[in-house]
Short mmCIF file of C-alpha atoms and ligand atoms in Angstrom, two decimals:
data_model
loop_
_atom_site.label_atom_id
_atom_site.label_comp_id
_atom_site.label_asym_id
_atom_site.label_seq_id
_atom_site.Cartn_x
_atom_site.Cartn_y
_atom_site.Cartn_z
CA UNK Z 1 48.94 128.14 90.57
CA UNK Z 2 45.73 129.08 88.74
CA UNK Z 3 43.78 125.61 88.55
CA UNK Z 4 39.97 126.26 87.18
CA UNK Z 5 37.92 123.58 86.81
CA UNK Z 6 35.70 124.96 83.51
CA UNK Z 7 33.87 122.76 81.18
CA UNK Z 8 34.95 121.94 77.41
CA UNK Z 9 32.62 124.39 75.62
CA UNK Z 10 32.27 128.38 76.09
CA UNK Z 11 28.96 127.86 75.95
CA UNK Z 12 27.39 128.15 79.43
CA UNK Z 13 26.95 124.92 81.12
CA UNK Z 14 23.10 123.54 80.49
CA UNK Z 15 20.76 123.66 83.38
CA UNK Z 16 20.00 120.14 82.62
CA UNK Z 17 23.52 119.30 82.61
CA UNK Z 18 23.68 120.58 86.52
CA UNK Z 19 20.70 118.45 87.07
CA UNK Z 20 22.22 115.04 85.51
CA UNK Z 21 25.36 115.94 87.34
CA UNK Z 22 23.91 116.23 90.93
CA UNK Z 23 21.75 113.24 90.33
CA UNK Z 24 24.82 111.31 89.39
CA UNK Z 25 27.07 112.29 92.36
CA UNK Z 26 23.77 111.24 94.47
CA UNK Z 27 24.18 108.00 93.02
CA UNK Z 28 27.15 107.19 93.40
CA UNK Z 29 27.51 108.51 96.97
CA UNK Z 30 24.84 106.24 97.79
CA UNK Z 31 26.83 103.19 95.76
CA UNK Z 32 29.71 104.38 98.03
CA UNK Z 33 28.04 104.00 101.32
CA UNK Z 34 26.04 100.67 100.14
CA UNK Z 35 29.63 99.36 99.55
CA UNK Z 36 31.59 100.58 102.48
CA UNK Z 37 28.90 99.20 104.70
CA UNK Z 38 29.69 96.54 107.63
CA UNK Z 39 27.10 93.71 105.86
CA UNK Z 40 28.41 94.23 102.92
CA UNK Z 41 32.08 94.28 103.73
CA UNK Z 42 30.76 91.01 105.64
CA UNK Z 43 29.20 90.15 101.82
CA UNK Z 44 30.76 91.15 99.16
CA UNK Z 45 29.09 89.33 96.78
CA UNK Z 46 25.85 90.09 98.10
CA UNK Z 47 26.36 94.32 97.83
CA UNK Z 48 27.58 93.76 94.35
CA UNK Z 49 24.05 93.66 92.86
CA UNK Z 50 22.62 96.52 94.28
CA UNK Z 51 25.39 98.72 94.04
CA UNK Z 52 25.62 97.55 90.60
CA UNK Z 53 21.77 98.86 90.21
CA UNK Z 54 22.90 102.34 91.78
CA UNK Z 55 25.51 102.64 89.35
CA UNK Z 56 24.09 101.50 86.27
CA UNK Z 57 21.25 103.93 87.22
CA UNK Z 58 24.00 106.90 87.53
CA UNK Z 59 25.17 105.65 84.21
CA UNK Z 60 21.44 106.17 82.57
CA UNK Z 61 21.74 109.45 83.46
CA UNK Z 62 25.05 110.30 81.94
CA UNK Z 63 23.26 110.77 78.11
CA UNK Z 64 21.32 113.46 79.90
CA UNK Z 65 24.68 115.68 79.78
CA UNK Z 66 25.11 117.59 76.75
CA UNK Z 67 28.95 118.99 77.88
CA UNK Z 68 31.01 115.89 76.03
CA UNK Z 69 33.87 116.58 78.35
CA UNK Z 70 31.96 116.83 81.81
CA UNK Z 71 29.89 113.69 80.58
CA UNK Z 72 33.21 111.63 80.15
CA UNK Z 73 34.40 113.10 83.17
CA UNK Z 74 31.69 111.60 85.28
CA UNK Z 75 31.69 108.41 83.14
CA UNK Z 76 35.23 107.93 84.29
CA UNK Z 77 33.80 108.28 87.83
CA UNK Z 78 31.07 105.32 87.34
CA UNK Z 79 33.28 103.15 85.29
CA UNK Z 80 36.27 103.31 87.65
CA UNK Z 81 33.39 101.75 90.35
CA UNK Z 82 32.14 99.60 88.37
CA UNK Z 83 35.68 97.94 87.32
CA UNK Z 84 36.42 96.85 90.99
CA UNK Z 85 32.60 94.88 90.95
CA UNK Z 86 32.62 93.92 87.11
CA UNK Z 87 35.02 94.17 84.49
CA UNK Z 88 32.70 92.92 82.07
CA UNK Z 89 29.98 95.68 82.49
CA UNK Z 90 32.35 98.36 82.35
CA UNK Z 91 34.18 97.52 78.59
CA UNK Z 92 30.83 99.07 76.78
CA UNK Z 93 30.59 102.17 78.58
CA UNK Z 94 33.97 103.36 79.08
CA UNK Z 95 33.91 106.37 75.92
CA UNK Z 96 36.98 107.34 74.25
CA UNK Z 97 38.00 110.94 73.75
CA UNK Z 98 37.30 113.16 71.00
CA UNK Z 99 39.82 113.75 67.92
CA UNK Z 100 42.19 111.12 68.90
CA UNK Z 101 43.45 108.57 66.41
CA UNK Z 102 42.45 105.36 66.39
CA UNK Z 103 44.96 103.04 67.73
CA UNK Z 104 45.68 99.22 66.29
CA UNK Z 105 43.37 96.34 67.44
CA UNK Z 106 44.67 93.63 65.76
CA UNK Z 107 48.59 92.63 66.04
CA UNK Z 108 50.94 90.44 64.12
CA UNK Z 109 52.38 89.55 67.11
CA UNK Z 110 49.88 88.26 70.20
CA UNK Z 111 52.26 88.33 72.94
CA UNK Z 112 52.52 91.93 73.05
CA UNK Z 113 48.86 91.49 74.77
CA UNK Z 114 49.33 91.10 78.96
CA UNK Z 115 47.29 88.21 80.00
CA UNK Z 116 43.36 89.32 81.00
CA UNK Z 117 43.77 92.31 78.38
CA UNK Z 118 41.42 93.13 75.79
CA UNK Z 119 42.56 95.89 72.92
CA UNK Z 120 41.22 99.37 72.48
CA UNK Z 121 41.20 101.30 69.61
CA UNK Z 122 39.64 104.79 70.87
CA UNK Z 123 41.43 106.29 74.12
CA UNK Z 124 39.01 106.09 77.00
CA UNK Z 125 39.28 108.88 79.42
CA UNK Z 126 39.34 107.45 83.22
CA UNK Z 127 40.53 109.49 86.44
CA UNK Z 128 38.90 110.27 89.68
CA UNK Z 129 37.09 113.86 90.18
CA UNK Z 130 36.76 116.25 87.46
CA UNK Z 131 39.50 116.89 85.18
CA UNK Z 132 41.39 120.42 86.25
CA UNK Z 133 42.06 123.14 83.18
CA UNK Z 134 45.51 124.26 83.46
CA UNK Z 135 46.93 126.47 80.86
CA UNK Z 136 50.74 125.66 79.48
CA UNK Z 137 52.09 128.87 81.39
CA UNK Z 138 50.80 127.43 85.05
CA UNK Z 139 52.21 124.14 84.80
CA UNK Z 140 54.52 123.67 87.89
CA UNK Z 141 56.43 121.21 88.52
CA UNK Z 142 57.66 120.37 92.08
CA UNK Z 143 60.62 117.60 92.75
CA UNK Z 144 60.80 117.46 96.16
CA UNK Z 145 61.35 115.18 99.69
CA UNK Z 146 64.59 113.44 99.35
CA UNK Z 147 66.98 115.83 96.78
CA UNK Z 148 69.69 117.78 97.61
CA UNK Z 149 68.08 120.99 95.56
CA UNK Z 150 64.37 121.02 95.36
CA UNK Z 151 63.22 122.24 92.60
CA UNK Z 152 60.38 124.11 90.44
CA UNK Z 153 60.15 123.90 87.37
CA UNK Z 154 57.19 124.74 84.58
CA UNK Z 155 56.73 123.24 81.44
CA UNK Z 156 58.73 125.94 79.55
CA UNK Z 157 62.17 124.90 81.52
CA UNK Z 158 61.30 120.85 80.72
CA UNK Z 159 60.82 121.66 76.93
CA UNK Z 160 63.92 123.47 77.15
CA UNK Z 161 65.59 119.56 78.26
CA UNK Z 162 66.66 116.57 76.04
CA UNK Z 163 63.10 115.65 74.61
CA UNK Z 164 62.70 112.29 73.77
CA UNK Z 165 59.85 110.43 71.82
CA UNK Z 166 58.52 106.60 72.30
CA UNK Z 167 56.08 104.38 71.26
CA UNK Z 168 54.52 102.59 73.81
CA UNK Z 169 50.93 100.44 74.58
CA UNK Z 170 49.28 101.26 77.47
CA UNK Z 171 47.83 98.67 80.06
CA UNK Z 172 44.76 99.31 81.92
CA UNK Z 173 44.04 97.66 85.26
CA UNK Z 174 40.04 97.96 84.19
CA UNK Z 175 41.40 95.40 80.84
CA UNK Z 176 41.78 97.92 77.97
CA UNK Z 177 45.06 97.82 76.09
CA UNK Z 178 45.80 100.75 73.40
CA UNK Z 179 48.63 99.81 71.14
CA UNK Z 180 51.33 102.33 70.10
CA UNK Z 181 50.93 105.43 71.77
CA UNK Z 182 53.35 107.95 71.12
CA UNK Z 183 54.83 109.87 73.37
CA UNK Z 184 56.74 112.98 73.46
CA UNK Z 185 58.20 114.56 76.75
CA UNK Z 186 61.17 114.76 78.39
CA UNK Z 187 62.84 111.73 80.83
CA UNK Z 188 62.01 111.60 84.37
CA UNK Z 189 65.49 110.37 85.09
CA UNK Z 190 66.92 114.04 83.94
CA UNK Z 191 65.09 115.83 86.48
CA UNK Z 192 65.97 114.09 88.90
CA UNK Z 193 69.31 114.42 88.08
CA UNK Z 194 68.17 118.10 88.46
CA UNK Z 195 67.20 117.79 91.69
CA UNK Z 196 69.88 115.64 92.70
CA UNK Z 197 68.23 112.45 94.49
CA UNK Z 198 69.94 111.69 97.61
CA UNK Z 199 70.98 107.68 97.97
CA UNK Z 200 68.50 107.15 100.70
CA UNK Z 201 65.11 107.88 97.92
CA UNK Z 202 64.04 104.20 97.16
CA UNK Z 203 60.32 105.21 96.30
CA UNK Z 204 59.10 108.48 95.05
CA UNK Z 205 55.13 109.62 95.59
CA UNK Z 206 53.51 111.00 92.67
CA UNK Z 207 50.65 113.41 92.94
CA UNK Z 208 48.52 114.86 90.46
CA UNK Z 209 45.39 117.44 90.62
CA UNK Z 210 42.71 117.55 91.55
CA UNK Z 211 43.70 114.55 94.27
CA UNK Z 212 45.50 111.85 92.83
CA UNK Z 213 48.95 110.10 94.01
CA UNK Z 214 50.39 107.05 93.07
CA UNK Z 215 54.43 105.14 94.59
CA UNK Z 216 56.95 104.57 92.18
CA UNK Z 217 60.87 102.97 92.67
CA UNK Z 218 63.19 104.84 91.83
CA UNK Z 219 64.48 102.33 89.04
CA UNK Z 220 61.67 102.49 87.62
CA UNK Z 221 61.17 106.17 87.48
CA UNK Z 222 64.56 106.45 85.84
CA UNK Z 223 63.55 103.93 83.33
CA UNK Z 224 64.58 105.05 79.77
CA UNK Z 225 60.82 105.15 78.68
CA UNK Z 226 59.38 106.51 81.84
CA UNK Z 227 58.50 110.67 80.60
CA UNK Z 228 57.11 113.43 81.49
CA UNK Z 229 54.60 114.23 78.61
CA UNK Z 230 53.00 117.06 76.92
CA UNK Z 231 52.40 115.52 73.59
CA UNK Z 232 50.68 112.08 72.65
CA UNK Z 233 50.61 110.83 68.48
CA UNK Z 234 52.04 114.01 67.57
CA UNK Z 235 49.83 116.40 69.20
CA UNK Z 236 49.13 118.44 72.13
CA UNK Z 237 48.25 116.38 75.01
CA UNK Z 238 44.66 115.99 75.45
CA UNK Z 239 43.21 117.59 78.57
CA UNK Z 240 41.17 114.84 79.49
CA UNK Z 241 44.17 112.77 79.17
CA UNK Z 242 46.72 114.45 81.53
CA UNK Z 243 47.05 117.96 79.71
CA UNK Z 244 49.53 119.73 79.35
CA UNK Z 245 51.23 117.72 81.70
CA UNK Z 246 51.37 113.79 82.61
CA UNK Z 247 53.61 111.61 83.64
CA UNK Z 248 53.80 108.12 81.60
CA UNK Z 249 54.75 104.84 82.72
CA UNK Z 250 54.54 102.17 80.10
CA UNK Z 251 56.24 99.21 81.96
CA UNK Z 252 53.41 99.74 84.85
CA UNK Z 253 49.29 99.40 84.88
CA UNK Z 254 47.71 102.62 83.27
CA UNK Z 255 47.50 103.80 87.23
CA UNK Z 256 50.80 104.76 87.47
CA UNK Z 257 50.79 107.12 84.84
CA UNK Z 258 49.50 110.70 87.18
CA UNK Z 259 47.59 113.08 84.45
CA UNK Z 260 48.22 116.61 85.67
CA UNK Z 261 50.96 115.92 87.68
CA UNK Z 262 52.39 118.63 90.03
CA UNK Z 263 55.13 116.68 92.34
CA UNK Z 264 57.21 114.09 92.59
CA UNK Z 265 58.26 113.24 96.22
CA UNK Z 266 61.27 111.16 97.00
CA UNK Z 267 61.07 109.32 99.69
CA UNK Z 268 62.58 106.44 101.93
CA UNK Z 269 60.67 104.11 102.23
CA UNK Z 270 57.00 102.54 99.93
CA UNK Z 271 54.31 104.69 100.58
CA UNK Z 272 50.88 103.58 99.20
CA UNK Z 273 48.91 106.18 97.02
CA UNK Z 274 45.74 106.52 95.66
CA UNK Z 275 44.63 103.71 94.36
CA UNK Z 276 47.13 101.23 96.12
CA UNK Z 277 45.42 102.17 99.64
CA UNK Z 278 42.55 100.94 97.90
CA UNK Z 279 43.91 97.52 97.30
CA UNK Z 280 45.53 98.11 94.00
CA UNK Z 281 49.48 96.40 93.98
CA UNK Z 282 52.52 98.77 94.74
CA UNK Z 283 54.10 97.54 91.62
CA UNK Z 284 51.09 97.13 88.94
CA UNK Z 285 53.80 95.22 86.06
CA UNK Z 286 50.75 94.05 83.57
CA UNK Z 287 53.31 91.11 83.14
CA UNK Z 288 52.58 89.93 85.56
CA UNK Z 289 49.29 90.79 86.34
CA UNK Z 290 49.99 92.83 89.27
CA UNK Z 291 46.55 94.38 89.78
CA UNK Z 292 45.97 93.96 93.65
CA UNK Z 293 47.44 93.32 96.37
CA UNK Z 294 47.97 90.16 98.08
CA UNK Z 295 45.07 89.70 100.89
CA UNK Z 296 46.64 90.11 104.04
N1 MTE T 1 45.50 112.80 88.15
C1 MTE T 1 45.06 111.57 87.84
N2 MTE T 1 45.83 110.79 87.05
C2 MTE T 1 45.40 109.55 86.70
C3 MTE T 1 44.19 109.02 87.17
C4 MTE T 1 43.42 109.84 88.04
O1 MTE T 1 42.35 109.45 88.53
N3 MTE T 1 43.87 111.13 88.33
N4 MTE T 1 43.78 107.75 86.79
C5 MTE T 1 44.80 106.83 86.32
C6 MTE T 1 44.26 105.66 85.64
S1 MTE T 1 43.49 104.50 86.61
C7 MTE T 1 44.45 105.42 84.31
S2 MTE T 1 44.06 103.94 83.56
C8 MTE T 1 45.02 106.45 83.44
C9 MTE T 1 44.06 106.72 82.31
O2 MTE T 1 44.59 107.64 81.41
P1 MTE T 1 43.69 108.17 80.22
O3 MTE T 1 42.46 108.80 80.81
O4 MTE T 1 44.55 109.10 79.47
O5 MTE T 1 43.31 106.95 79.40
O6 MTE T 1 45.27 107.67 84.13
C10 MTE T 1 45.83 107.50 85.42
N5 MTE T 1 46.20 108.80 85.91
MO1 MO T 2 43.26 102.54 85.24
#
């Protein structure tokens, strides 16, 4: 599969841009390290602060890239940090996409808010590494592990499925809510009827590019609402958001829901991905407030 990692514009990428960019990654290496360090895994509380300065540096630096998508891109990045140290930095920086509709912010009805959740009425864009550029024709699809025929499949063969539209808000471990998204796509539960899930899947590992994975049940993945996507509000998926192909998982935290996705893995038993080795809760049910897991 051709997967090229291009920026929004034709226009050649600014020599400034590359500058910002390298700066940034700089930045938030060193935040890395700072955090991962033995005092301040001893401290916590005591790395926060300078981290925080590291970041909020990186973040200075983000108006100094002219590409809109590579600048969210590396927003994304920062914010995602900057969420596990302080939610309430993060809400003004987080910037919404481009050309997408603006969503509700005030309900009728109060309890369709999860507790700790705050509503949104752009889209922000959030994801680890840069977003991959994958045309509709390269779009493969790989249902694997636990299935009595593994399959392939590209997007042409899941348009050609039952497609199914719902409306849907959309949690966000970092606090953002976005009310009544549509979505358009086609039910995971039909391919993996497809593929034929053998009784012994309980869990399925979803991965997406560039390096992104995430567990699932199998319950849930055959939930009536749970899709493969390729259109949100009407329209072509946005790249930024998981174009032309994302999985969506309304019932779980905005984690669950892979952008890019190329394979769903069944498997026997709970295997943590991405973000749950990283102390984020198997589940994630916003109900509930499932954001981490329980310290062991
Ligand atoms: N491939 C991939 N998918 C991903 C992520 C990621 O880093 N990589 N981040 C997840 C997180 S934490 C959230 S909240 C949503 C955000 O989706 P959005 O950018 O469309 O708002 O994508 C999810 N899917
Ligand atoms: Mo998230």
């Amino acid at each position: 599969m051709s997967v090229q990692q291009q920026p929004d514009d034709p226009a050649p990428q600014q020599p400034d841009d590359d500058a910002a960019i390298s700066e940034i990654r700089a930045l938030v290496t060193r935040a890395d390290d700072l955090y991962k360090a033995a005092p301040a895994r001893r401290d916590p509380d005591a790395a926060r602060e300078p981290v925080m300065r590291l970041l909020d540096e990186a973040r200075g630096l983000l108006a100094g890239i002219a590409d809109g998508h590579t600048r969210r891109s590396h927003a994304a990045v920062i914010a995602q940090r900057i969420s596990d140290l302080d939610l309430d930095a993060l809400a003004p920086m987080l910037e919404p996409s481009a050309d997408v509709a603006r969503a509700p912010t005030s309900v009728a009805d109060p309890s369709r808010i999860p507790p700790g959740q705050h509503l949104t009425a752009g889209w922000p864009v959030l994801h680890v590494g840069a977003a991959p550029e994958i045309e509709p024709g390269d779009v493969r699809l790989i249902v694997t592990g636990r299935v009595r025929s593994r399959m392939v499949v590209d997007l042409e063969a899941l348009r050609a499925l039952p497609t199914t539209t719902v409306t849907r808000d959309f949690h966000c471990v970092t606090r953002w809510s976005r009310l009544d998204n549509i979505w358009t796509g086609v039910r995971v539960r039909d391919v993996l009827d497809l593929a034929d899930v053998r009784d012994r899947a309980t869990h399925a590992i979803i991965s997406g590019h560039p390096a992104y994975s995430t567990n699932l049940d199998v319950e849930e993945l055959r939930a009536d609402d749970c899709l493969l996507a390729w259109a949100h509000d009407g329209r072509d998926l946005p790249r930024e958001h998981g174009g032309p192909l994302r999985l969506v998982v309304p019932s779980r935290y905005g984690w669950k829901s892979v952008k890019w996705v190329f394979e769903i893995r069944l498997v026997d038993r709970d295997v943590p991905g991405y973000w749950e080795e990283r102390g984020y809760h198997d589940v994630g049910d916003p109900w509930r407030e499932e954001r981490f897991r329980e310290q062991v």
